[in-house]
């Protein structure tokens, strides 16, 4: 890795000064690395893409977990597809209503590396309410019944092991195993980077769920920083059904998310609106 | 410059693949470069920092111009300090109420390079309502009377030629030359990058203006992407006094800004709130 790791894209790249490589193994699916950087704490790299940095991971994980959990009036049973670092799980378990979280991660090396080297992120792996399954999310949703209040798709980019997670069939199964007022949320790439995926993901969800809305935020760890989530629901509108005081009353501690950010994130700039027309 | 230009920070860097260097001159103040990149269109580099890219400049310039102009009920006389590339000027002149814009840029090489190589940005240099002054913004505000509806501080980072633009004395002069319902807006660095400047800038403005509010947005061209503006005003609150329908009725075309983004940008994540406490 030399002294610098570069995440390379067509025409641009991001460099991190590496003080030490802590973990470097090839799994069945990908190369998994954890490195200590000078400026961003420890970072996880899958193949040659930065999945998270300790410095900024809170933004992504808080948005993924708290947006649906502060909409749903009392989610008990949550499914996380992917999310093997544990950041989304950590945020979900801040909600006392949640009785069980199934987390289905395909790559045990992701779990292992995070368990050993990213302990502030994987801190809830041993929580009694967490049920960690090493397996394929696509197969998992095929064989389930209607049991979940919320499904979170916390996957890597739709190339490599995560490819099948962005198909109509997968979304249909998610719809089927969600309860009558269930909510789906997924990371959906960016209106600038892999924007065709963002667009297609939106269109597919829209065909399946009665309500689909994009959310946009700034995640400095990801290429070109603008990053999207897609929220889809059988019942609850993420803006109309949002009760602002619930966040404060919950006393849940967050660094990024709050009641104002929840609402702001559903405001789309014109270029993103145009893309989804 | 080789095939790649790197903007280097402590522990991290951003690289752009350069197809051609179009302009490279040393002015009295700084090195001014324009280069053709593979992924971001043309970019302007002052010393070793990217000031703008053709790909994303619209975000910064639209926010700087339209936030105050859609609050003020009928701004006629606007002052831009810096802004020598012309992007803010271009956006300001989309508002028909504006009769005159004084733009005070210290570095004529910035004007020259943009005039020749960034024509989509410098497109309004010859507009009859634009009055371009090559000079020092600090001196300019000292010698003016109370004439402006809006002042925009469109400067580079507060190191080098822009240093004196972040002082209490400069802000006091801005206050003095604004009319009774005048508005000030300035780029104010980032809650992550040069965050002490963001904090101090906020505190200084707050001591001078009756109303000061931070706005936060995502600008992929700038380090760590989160970027702030400070809005300060003698009268108008940027949220309470905002009339949503004004944007649509204006028929002004924008790629980023709209009525929802205007309001969303004043929502602060917790980490930014904590910083400004």
Coordinates of C-alpha atoms in Angstrom, one line a residue, chain A residues 4 6 9-18 37-40 55-56 58-59 192-193 217-220 224-226 247-248 253-261 263-265 267-274, chain B residues 4 6 9-18 37-40 55-56 58-59 192-193 217-220 224-226 247-248 253-261 263-265 267-274:
Chain A
X4 CA -0.6 6.4 0.7
X6 CA -5.5 6.0 -3.4
X9 CA -11.9 6.8 -10.3
X10 CA -12.1 7.9 -13.9
X11 CA -10.2 11.2 -13.9
X12 CA -9.9 11.8 -10.1
X13 CA -8.7 10.1 -7.0
X14 CA -8.6 10.4 -3.2
X15 CA -5.5 9.8 -1.2
X16 CA -5.1 8.9 2.5
X17 CA -1.8 8.8 4.3
X18 CA -1.5 5.4 5.8
X37 CA -4.7 6.8 8.5
X38 CA -3.2 10.0 9.7
X39 CA -6.3 12.2 9.2
X40 CA -9.4 9.9 9.2
X55 CA -13.9 10.1 11.2
X56 CA -17.1 10.3 9.2
X58 CA -21.4 8.5 11.9
X59 CA -23.1 10.4 9.1
X192 CA -23.1 12.1 -9.7
X193 CA -21.4 8.8 -9.1
X217 CA -26.7 14.0 2.2
X218 CA -23.0 14.8 2.2
X219 CA -20.6 11.9 3.0
X220 CA -17.0 13.0 2.6
X224 CA -18.0 13.2 -5.1
X225 CA -19.6 13.4 -1.6
X226 CA -23.2 13.7 -2.5
X247 CA -36.1 12.8 18.6
X248 CA -35.6 15.1 21.6
X253 CA -27.4 10.8 21.2
X254 CA -26.3 11.5 17.6
X255 CA -23.5 13.5 16.0
X256 CA -25.2 14.2 12.6
X257 CA -28.9 13.3 12.7
X258 CA -31.5 15.5 14.4
X259 CA -35.1 16.5 13.7
X260 CA -34.1 19.4 11.4
X261 CA -31.7 17.2 9.4
X263 CA -36.6 17.0 7.2
X264 CA -33.8 18.8 5.3
X265 CA -32.4 15.6 3.8
X267 CA -35.1 18.4 0.0
X268 CA -33.8 17.7 -3.5
X269 CA -31.6 20.1 -5.5
X270 CA -32.8 20.7 -9.0
X271 CA -30.1 18.5 -10.6
X272 CA -31.3 15.5 -8.6
X273 CA -35.0 16.2 -9.3
X274 CA -34.2 16.4 -13.0
Chain B
X4 CA -2.1 14.7 -12.2
X6 CA -2.9 17.0 -6.3
X9 CA -3.8 18.5 3.0
X10 CA -2.5 17.1 6.3
X11 CA -3.0 13.4 5.8
X12 CA -5.2 13.4 2.7
X13 CA -5.2 14.7 -0.9
X14 CA -7.4 15.0 -3.9
X15 CA -6.1 14.2 -7.4
X16 CA -7.4 15.5 -10.8
X17 CA -6.2 14.1 -14.1
X18 CA -5.0 17.0 -16.1
X37 CA -9.3 18.0 -16.4
X38 CA -10.6 14.7 -17.5
X39 CA -13.5 14.5 -15.1
X40 CA -14.4 18.0 -13.8
X55 CA -18.5 20.6 -13.0
X56 CA -19.6 21.8 -9.6
X58 CA -22.9 26.1 -9.7
X59 CA -23.5 24.9 -6.1
X192 CA -14.2 20.2 9.5
X193 CA -11.6 22.1 7.5
X217 CA -24.0 22.6 2.1
X218 CA -22.0 20.0 0.2
X219 CA -19.4 21.2 -2.2
X220 CA -17.3 18.3 -3.7
X224 CA -14.0 17.3 3.2
X225 CA -16.9 18.7 1.2
X226 CA -19.0 20.1 4.0
X247 CA -38.4 31.4 -6.4
X248 CA -40.9 29.8 -8.8
X253 CA -33.1 28.9 -13.7
X254 CA -30.8 27.1 -11.2
X255 CA -29.2 23.7 -11.0
X256 CA -28.8 23.4 -7.3
X257 CA -30.8 26.1 -5.5
X258 CA -34.5 26.0 -5.0
X259 CA -37.1 26.9 -2.4
X260 CA -36.6 23.6 -0.5
X261 CA -32.8 23.8 -0.6
X263 CA -34.7 26.2 3.9
X264 CA -32.8 22.9 4.3
X265 CA -29.4 24.6 4.2
X267 CA -30.6 23.0 9.3
X268 CA -27.4 22.3 11.3
X269 CA -26.2 18.7 12.1
X270 CA -25.4 18.2 15.8
X271 CA -21.6 18.4 15.3
X272 CA -22.0 21.9 13.7
X273 CA -24.3 23.1 16.4
X274 CA -21.8 21.9 19.0

